[in-house]
Short mmCIF file of C-alpha atoms and ligand atoms in Angstrom, two decimals:
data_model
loop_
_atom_site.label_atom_id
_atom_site.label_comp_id
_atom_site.label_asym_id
_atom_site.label_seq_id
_atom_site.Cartn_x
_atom_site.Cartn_y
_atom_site.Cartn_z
CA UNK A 285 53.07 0.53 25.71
CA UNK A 286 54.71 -0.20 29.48
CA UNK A 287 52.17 -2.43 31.70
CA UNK A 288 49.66 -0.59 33.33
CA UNK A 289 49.93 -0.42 36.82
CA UNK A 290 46.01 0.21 38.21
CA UNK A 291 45.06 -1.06 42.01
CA UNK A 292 41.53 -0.74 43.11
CA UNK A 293 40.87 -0.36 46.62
CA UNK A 294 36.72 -1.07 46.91
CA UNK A 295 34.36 -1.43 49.95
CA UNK A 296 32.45 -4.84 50.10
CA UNK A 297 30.49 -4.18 52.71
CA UNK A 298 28.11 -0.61 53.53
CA UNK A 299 31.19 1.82 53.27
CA UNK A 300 33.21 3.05 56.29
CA UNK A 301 35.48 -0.25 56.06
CA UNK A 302 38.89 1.84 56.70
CA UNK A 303 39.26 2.68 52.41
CA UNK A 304 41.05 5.54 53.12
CA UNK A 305 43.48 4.07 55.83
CA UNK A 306 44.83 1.40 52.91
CA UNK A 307 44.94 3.96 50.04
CA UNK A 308 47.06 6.42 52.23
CA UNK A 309 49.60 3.29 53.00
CA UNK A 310 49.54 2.47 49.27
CA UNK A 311 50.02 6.25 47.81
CA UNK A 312 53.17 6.31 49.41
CA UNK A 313 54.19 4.50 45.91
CA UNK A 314 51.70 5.82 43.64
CA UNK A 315 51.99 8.41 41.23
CA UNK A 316 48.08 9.34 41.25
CA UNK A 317 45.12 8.74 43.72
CA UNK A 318 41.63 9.34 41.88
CA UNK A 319 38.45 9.13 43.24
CA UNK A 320 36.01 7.45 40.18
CA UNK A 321 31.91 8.43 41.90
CA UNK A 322 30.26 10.08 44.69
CA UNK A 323 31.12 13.24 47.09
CA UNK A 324 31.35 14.65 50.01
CA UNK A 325 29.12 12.02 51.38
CA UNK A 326 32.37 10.01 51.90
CA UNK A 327 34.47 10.15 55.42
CA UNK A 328 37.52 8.73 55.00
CA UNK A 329 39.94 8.81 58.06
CA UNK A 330 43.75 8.82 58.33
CA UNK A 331 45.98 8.38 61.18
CA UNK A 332 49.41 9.55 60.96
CA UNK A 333 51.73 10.29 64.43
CA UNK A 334 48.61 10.82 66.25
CA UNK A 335 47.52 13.04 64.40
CA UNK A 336 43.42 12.40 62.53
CA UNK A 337 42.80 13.50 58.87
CA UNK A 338 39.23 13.50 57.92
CA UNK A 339 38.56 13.93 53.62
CA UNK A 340 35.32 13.58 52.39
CA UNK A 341 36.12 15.26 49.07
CA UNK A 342 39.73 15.35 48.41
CA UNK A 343 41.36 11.65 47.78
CA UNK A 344 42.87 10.32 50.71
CA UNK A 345 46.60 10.25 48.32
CA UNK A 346 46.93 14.08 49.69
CA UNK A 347 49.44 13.54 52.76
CA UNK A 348 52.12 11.89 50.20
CA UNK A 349 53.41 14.95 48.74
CA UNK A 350 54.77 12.87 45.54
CA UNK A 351 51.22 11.65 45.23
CA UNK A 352 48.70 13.47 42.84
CA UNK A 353 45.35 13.87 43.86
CA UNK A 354 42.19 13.20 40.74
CA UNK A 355 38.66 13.46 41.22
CA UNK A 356 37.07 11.96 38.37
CA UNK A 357 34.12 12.97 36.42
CA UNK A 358 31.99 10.15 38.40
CA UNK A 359 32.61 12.34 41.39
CA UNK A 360 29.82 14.68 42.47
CA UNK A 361 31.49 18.06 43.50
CA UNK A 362 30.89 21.01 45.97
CA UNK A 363 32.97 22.58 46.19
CA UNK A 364 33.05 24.57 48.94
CA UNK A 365 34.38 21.66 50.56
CA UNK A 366 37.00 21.10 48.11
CA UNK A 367 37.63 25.04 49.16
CA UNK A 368 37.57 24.05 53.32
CA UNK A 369 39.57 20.91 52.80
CA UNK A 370 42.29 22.23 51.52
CA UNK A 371 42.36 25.29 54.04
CA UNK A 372 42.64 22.06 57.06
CA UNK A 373 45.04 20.34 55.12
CA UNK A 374 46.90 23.49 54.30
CA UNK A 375 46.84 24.53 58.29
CA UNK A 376 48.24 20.97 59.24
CA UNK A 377 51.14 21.66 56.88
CA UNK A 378 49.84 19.46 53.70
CA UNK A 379 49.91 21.62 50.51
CA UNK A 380 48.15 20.22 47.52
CA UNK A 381 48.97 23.27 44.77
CA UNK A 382 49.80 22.18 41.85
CA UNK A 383 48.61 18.16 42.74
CA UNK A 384 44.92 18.23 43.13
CA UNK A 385 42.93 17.83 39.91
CA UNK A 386 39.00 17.76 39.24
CA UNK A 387 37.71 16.70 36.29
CA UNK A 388 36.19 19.33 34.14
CA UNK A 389 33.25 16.80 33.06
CA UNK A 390 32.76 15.92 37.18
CA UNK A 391 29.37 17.14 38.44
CA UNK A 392 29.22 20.41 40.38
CA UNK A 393 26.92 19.88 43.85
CA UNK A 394 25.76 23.38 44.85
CA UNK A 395 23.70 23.85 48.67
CA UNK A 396 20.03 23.51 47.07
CA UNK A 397 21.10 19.98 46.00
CA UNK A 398 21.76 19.14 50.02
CA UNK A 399 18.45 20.99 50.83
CA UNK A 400 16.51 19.03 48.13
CA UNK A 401 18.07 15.78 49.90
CA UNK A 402 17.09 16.79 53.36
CA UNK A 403 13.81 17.97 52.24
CA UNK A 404 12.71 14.28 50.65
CA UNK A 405 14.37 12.82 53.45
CA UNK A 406 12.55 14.95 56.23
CA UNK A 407 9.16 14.32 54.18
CA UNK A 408 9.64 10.19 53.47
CA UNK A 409 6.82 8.22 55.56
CA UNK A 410 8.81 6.54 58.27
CA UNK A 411 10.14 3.21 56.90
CA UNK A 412 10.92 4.89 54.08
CA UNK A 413 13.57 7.00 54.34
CA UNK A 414 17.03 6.66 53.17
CA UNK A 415 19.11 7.58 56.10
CA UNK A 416 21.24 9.69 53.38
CA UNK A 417 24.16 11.81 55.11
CA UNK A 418 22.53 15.19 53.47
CA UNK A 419 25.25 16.16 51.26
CA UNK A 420 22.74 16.26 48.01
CA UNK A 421 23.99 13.14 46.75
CA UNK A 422 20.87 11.75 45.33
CA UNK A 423 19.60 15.47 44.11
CA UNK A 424 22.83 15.92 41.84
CA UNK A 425 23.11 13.12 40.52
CA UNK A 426 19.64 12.95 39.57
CA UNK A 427 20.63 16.38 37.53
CA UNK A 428 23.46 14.44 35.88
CA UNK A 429 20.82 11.60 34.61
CA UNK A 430 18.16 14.48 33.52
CA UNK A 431 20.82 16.51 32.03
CA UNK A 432 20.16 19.45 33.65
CA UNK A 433 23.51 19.40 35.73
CA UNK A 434 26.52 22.16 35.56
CA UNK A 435 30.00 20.54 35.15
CA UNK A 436 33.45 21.92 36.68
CA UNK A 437 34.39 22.65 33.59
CA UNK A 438 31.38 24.94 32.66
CA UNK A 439 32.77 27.35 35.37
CA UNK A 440 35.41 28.14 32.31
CA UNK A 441 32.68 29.48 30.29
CA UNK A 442 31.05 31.73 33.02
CA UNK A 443 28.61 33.84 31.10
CA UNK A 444 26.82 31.14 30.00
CA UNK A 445 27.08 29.05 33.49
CA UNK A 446 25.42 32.74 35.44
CA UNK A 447 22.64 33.11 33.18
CA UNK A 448 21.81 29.08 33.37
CA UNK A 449 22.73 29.31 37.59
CA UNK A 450 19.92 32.52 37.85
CA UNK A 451 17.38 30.07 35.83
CA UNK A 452 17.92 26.80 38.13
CA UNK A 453 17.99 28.89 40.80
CA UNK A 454 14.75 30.43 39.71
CA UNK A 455 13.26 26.81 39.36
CA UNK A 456 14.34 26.34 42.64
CA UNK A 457 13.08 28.35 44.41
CA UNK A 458 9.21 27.75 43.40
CA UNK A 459 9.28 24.36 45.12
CA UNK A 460 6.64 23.83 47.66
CA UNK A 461 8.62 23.60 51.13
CA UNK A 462 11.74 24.87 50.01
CA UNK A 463 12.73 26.40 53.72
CA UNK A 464 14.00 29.67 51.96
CA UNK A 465 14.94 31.53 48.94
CA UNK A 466 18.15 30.84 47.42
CA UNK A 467 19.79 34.52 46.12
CA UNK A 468 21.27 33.95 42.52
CA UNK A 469 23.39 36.51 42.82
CA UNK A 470 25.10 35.94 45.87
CA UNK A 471 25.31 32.28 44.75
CA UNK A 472 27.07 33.66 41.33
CA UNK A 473 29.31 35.88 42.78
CA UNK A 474 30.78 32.70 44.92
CA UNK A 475 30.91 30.37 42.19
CA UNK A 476 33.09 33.45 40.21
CA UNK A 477 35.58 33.48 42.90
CA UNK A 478 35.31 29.43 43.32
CA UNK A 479 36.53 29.60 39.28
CA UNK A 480 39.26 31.83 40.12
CA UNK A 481 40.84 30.39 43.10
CA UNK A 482 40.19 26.52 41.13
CA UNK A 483 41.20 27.41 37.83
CA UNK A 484 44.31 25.62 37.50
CA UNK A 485 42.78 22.39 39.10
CA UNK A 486 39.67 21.98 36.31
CA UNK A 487 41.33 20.06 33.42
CA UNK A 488 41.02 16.75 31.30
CA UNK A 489 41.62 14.36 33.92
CA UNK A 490 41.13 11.77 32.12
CA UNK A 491 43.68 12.08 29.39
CA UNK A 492 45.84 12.69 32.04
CA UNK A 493 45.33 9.25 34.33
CA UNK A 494 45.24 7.47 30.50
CA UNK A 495 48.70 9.07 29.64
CA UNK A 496 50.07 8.29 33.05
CA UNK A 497 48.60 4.59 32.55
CA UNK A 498 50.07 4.25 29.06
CA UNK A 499 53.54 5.59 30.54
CA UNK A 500 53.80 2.17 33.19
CA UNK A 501 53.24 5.09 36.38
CA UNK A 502 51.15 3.45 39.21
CA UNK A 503 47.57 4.63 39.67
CA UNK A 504 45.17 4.21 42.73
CA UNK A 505 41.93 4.00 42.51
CA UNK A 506 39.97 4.78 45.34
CA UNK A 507 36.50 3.69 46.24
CA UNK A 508 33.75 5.60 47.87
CA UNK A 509 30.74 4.30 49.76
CA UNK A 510 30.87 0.29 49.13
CA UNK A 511 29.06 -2.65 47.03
CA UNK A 512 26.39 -2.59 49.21
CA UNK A 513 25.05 0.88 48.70
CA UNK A 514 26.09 0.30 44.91
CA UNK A 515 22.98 1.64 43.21
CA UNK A 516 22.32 -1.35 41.13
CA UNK A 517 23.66 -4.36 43.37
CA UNK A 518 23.35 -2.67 46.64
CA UNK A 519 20.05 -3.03 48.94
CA UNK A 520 18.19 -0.66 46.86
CA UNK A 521 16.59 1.72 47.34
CA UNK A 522 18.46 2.08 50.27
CA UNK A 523 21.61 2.85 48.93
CA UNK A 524 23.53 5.74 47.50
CA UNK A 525 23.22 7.23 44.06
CA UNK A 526 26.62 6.28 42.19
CA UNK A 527 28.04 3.23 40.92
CA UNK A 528 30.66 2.28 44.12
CA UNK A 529 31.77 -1.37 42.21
CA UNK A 530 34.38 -2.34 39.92
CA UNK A 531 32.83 -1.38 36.79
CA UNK A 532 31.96 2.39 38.19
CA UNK A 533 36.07 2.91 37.81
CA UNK A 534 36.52 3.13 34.16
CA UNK A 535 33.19 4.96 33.52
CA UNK A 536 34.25 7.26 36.71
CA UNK A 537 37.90 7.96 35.42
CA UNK A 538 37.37 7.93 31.71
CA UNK A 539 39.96 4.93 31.33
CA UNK A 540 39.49 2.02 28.97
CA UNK A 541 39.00 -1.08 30.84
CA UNK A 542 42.67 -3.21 31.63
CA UNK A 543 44.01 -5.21 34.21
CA UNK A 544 42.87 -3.87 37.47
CA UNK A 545 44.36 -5.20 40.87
CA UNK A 546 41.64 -4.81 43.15
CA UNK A 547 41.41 -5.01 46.64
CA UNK A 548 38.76 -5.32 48.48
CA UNK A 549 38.33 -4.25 52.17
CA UNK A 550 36.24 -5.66 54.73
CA UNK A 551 35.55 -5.35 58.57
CA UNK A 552 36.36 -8.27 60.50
CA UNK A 553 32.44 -7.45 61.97
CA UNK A 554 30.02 -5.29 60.10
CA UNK A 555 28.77 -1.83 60.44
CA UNK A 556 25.73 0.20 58.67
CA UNK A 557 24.88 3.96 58.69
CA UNK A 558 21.35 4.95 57.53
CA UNK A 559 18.32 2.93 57.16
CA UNK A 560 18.12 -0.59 55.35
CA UNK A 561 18.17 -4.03 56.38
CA UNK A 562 20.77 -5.52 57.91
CA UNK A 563 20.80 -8.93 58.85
CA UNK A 564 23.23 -9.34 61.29
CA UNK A 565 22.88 -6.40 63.24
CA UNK A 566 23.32 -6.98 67.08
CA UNK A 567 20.74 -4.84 68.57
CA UNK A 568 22.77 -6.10 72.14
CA UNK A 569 25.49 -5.58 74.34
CA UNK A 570 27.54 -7.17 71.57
CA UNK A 571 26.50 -4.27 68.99
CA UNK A 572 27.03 -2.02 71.93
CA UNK A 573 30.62 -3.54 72.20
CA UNK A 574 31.89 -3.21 69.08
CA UNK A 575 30.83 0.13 68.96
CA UNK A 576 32.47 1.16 71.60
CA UNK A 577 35.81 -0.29 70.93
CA UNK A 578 35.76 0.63 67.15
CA UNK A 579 34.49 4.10 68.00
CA UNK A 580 31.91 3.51 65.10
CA UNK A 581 30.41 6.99 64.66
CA UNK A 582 30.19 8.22 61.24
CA UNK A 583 33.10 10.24 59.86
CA UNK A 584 30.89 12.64 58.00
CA UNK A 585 27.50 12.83 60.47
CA UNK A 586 28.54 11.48 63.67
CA UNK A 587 26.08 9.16 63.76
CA UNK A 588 26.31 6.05 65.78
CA UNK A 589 27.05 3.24 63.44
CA UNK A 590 24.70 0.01 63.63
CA UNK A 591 27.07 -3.05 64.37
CA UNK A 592 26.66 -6.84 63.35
CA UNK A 593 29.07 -9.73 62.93
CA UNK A 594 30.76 -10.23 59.87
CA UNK A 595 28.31 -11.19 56.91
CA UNK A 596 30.55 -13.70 54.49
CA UNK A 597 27.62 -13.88 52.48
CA UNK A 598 27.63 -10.39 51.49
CA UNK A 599 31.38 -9.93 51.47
CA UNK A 600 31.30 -12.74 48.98
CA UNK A 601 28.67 -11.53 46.97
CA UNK A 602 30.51 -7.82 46.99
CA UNK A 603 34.08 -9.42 46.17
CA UNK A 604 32.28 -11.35 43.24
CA UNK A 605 30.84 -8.84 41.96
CA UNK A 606 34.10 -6.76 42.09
CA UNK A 607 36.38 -9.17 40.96
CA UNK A 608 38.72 -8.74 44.10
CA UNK A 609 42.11 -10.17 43.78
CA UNK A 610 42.67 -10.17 47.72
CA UNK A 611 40.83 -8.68 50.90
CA UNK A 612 41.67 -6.04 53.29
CA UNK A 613 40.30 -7.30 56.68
CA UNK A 614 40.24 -4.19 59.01
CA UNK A 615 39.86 -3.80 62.39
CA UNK A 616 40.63 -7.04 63.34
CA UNK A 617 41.78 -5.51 66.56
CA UNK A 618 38.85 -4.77 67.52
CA UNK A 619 37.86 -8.00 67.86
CA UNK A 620 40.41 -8.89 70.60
CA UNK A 621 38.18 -8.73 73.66
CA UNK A 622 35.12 -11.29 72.47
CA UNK A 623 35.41 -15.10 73.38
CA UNK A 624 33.94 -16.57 70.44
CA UNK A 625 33.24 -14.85 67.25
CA UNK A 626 30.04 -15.40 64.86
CA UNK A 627 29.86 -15.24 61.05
CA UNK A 628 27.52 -15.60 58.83
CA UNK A 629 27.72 -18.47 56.24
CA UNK A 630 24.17 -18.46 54.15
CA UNK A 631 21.14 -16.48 54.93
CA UNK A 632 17.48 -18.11 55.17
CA UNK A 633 14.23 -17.09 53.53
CA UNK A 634 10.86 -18.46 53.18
CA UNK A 635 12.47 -21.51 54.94
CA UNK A 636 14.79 -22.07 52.74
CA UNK A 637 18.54 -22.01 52.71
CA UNK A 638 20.44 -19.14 50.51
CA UNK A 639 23.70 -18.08 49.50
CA UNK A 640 23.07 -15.06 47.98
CA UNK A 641 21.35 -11.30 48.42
CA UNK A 642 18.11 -11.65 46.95
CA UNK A 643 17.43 -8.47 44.70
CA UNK A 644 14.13 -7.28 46.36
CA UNK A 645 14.36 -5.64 48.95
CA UNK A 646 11.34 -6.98 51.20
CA UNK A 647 12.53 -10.25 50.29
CA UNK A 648 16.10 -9.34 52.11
CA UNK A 649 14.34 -7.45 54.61
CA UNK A 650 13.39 -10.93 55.65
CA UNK A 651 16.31 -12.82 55.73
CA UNK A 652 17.45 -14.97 58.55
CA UNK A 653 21.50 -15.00 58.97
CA UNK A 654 23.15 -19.09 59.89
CA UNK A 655 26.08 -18.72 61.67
CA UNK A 656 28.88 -19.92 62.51
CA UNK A 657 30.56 -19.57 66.05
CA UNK A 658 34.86 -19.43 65.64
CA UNK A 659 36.97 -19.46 69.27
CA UNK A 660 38.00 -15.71 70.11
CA UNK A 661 41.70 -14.85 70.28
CA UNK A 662 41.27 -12.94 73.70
CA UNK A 663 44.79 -11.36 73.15
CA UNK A 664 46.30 -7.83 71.76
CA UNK A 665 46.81 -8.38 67.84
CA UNK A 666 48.23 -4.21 67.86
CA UNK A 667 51.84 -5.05 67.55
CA UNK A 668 51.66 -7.91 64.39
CA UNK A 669 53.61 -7.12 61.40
CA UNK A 670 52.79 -9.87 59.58
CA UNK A 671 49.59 -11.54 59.13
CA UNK A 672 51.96 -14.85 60.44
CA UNK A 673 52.83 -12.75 63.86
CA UNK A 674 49.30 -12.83 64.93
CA UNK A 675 47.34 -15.32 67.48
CA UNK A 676 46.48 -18.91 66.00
CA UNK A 677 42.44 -18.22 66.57
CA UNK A 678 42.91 -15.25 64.35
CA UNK A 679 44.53 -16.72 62.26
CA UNK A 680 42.02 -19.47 62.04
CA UNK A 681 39.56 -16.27 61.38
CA UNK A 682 41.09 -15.24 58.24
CA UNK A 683 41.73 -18.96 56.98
CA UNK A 684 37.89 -19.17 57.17
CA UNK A 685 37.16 -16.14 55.52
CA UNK A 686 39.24 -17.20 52.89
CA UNK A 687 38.12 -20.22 52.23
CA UNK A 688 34.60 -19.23 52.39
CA UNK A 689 35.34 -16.39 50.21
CA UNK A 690 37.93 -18.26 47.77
CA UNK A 691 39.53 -14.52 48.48
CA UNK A 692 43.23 -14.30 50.10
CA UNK A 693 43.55 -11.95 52.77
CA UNK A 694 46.58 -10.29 52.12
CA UNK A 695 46.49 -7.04 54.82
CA UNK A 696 44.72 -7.17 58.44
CA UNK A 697 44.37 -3.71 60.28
CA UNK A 698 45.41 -4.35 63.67
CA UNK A 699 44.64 -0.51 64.65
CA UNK A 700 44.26 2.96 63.06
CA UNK A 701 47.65 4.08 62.85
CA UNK A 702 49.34 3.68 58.63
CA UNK A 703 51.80 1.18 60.57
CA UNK A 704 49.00 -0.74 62.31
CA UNK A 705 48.62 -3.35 59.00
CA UNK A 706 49.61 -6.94 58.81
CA UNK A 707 50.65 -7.87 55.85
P1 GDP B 1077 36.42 4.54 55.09
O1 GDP B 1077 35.26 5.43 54.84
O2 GDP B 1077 36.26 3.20 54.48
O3 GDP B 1077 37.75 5.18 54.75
O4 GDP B 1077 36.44 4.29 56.67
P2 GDP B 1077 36.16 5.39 57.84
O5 GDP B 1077 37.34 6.26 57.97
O6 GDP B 1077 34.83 6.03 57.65
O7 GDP B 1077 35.98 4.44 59.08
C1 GDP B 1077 36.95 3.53 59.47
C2 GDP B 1077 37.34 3.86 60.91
O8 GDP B 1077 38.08 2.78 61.44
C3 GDP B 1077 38.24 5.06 61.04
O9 GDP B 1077 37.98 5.70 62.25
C4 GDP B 1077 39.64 4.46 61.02
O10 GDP B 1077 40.58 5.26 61.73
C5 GDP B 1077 39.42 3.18 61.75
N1 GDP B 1077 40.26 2.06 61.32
C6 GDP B 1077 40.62 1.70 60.07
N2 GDP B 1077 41.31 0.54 60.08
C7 GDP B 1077 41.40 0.19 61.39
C8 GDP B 1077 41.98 -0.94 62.07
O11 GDP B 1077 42.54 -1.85 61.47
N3 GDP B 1077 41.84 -0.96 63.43
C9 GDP B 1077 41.20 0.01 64.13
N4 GDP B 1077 41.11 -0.10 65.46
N5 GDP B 1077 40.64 1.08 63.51
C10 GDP B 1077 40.74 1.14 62.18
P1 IMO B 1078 32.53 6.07 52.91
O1 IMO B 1078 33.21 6.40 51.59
C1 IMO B 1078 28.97 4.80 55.03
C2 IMO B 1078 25.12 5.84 53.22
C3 IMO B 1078 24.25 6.79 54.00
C4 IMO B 1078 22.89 6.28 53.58
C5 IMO B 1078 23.09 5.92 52.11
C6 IMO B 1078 22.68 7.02 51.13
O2 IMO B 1078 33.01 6.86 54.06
O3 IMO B 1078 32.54 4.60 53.13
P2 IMO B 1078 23.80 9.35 50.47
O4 IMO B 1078 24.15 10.54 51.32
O5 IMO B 1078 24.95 8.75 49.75
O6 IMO B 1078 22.64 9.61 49.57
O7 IMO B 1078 23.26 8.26 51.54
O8 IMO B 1078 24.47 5.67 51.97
N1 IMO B 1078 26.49 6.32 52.94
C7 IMO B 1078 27.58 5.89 53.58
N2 IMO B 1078 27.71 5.04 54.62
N3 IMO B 1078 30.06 5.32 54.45
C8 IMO B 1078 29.96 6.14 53.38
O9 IMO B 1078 31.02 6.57 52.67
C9 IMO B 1078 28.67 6.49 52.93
N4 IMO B 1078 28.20 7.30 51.95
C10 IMO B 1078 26.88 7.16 51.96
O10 IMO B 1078 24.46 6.69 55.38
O11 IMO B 1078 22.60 5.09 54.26
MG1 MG B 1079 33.79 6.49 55.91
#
């Protein structure tokens, strides 16, 4: 058997990190890109020329036309968007026939699952709620644990997926608040034509990424969401519903555990969209700042991200828990215009001095961020090539994050364009 050639690129932080910027620079050399857990509930964005590519569903490998695009049976699916995304893509001149793949065991995410998310959302008591982007993330998989869930490959056997599509929708359309009936049949006749136009894509993904593996050709893994809304080691319960870490890849692709490069990505500050604590928000003009100049407005909601220095506790804790061989540090560019720069180095609770997230979440509601205050660069980092090329106070930046993190950084994004990373 050749060596395996699998790469990793995670999120250590709450998602929205610039994933999909890497993975498009990287699947200019990879054979697949395959997307191991969640759905549309993802917004990765990709700058090429000028020109902005949003995918939610469809890995972010799909402007490399040499680069084949997998969404493993982790994924939740709808669909629909799968349907849309393509038609973008397709308009901007990107064709994906005959390189997008979705695992036949991957979870199918119909509409009711995004109006059973908004209607637990809209009905939480305030403090409570999620903050979830809608898409019926939580909803479907809750179907896959309960096994009562449809797969993409069930659409092959389409008798038997009408009859059990009428009962579901049956079910739901009894529940109390439900803001209107769901018709089976019109829901049927679209998943018949969904089959038909996707027919070609639904197959056995995962002997293929294992075959590719065995046969030495370079495979990308790409994250969704990020360690921190992992749904056992993120800040749960707010958090999203799939395994986003390490460990989620092999379960998510249905490939045996090997040598993994992984590479974590971080922002060189932090942001968070939804509810949940966050310790080093800056509810200032700081926060205000940074979300100007990083334009931090969700990718799939458009809602205003929440900004906060960088939090090396929780980057640590993430790139522990995924085994990171080296650290993306994005948006460093971002950073250009602040005189000094804060990060956190422990948190405190209850008085007392810690360097880790504590697993309850009132507990890390509480927590008190330490800092420490680095010397801003206060000069343009857009045009470095190399990580050596940029200012000595940046520089200094990623020394400490290393160090702190035992983590090298081995790319900085310096803007939003594939050539804006340092490396
Ligand atoms: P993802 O979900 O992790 O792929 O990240 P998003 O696409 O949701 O959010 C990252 C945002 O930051 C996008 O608008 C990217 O275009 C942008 N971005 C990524 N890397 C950089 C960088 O190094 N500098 C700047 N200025 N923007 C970046
Ligand atoms: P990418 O892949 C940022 C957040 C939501 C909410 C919580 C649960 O672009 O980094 P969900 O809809 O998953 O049930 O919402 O998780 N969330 C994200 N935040 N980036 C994402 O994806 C996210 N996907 C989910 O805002 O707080
Ligand atoms: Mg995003």
């Amino acid at each position: 058997m050749k060596q395996s050639k699998l790469t990793a690129i995670l999120g250590l932080n709450w998602g929205d990190e610039g994933k999909g910027k890497l993975v498009d620079i990287l699947a200019g050399k990879s054979h697949f890109v395959a997307r191991f857990g969640g759905g549309a509930n993802a917004g990765h964005t990709i700058y090429v020329d000028g020109k902005k590519f949003v995918l939610h569903q469809i890995p972010s490998g799909a402007l490399h036309p040499q680069c084949k695009c997998v969404i493993g049976n982790g994924c939740v699916v709808h669909l629909p968007t799968v349907i849309e995304e393509l038609e973008e893509l397709k308009k901007a001149g990107i064709n994906l026939t005959g390189r997008l793949f979705i695992s036949d065991r991957s979870i199918l995410l119909f509409d009711f699952h995004k109006e059973l998310d908004g209607l637990r959302e809209n009905s939480a008591k305030e403090g409570k709620k999620i903050g979830t982007t809608k898409r019926g993330i939580g909803p479907a998989y809750a179907d896959k644990i309960n096994r009562c869930a449809f797969r993409a490959g069930d659409l092959l056997h389409f008798e038997d997926f009408a009859e059990r599509l009428q009962d579901r929708l049956e079910e739901i359309n009894k529940i109390p608040g439900m803001p209107f009936k769901f018709d089976a049949m019109r829901e049927i006749n679209l998943y018949g034509d969904l089959a038909e136009r996707l027919e070609g894509m639904i197959c056995d993904a995962s002997t293929m990424l294992r075959e590719a593996l065995e046969d030495g050709k370079p495979v990308l893994v790409e994250g969704a969401q990020a360690a921190l809304l992992d749904i056992d080691f993120g800040t749960y319960p707010f958090v999203t519903s799939s395994t986003t870490t390490a460990g989620g890849i092999f379960s998510g692709l249905g490939i045996p555990p090997q040598a993994t490069d992984i590479i974590g990505v971080a922002k060189a500050y932090t942001t968070r969209v939804g509810e949940g604590p966050f310790p080093t928000e800056l509810l200032d003009a700081d926060g205000d700042k940074m979300r100007e100049i990083g334009h931090e407005y969700g990718a799939t909601t458009g809602r205003p991200r929440r900004c906060g220095w960088m939090d090396l506790v929780a980057t640590k804790y993430a790139a522990k828990i995924n085994g990171c061989n080296s650290i993306n540090l994005t948006k460093l560019d971002c950073l250009n215009d602040f005189p000094e720069i804060k990060v956190c180095i422990a948190y405190e609770l209850n008085g007392e001095k810690i360097d880790t997230l504590p697993a309850n979440i009132l507990d890390y509601a509480k927590v008190k961020p330490i800092y420490e205050t680095l010397p801003g660069w206060k000069s343009d980092t857009s045009k470095a090539k190399k990580i050596a090329d940029l200012p000595a106070a940046a520089r200094d930046y990623i020394k400490f994050i290393e160090k702190f993190t035992g983590i090298k950084v081995s790319y900085v994004g310096v803007g939003v364009e594939r050539e804006a990373m340092a490396s």
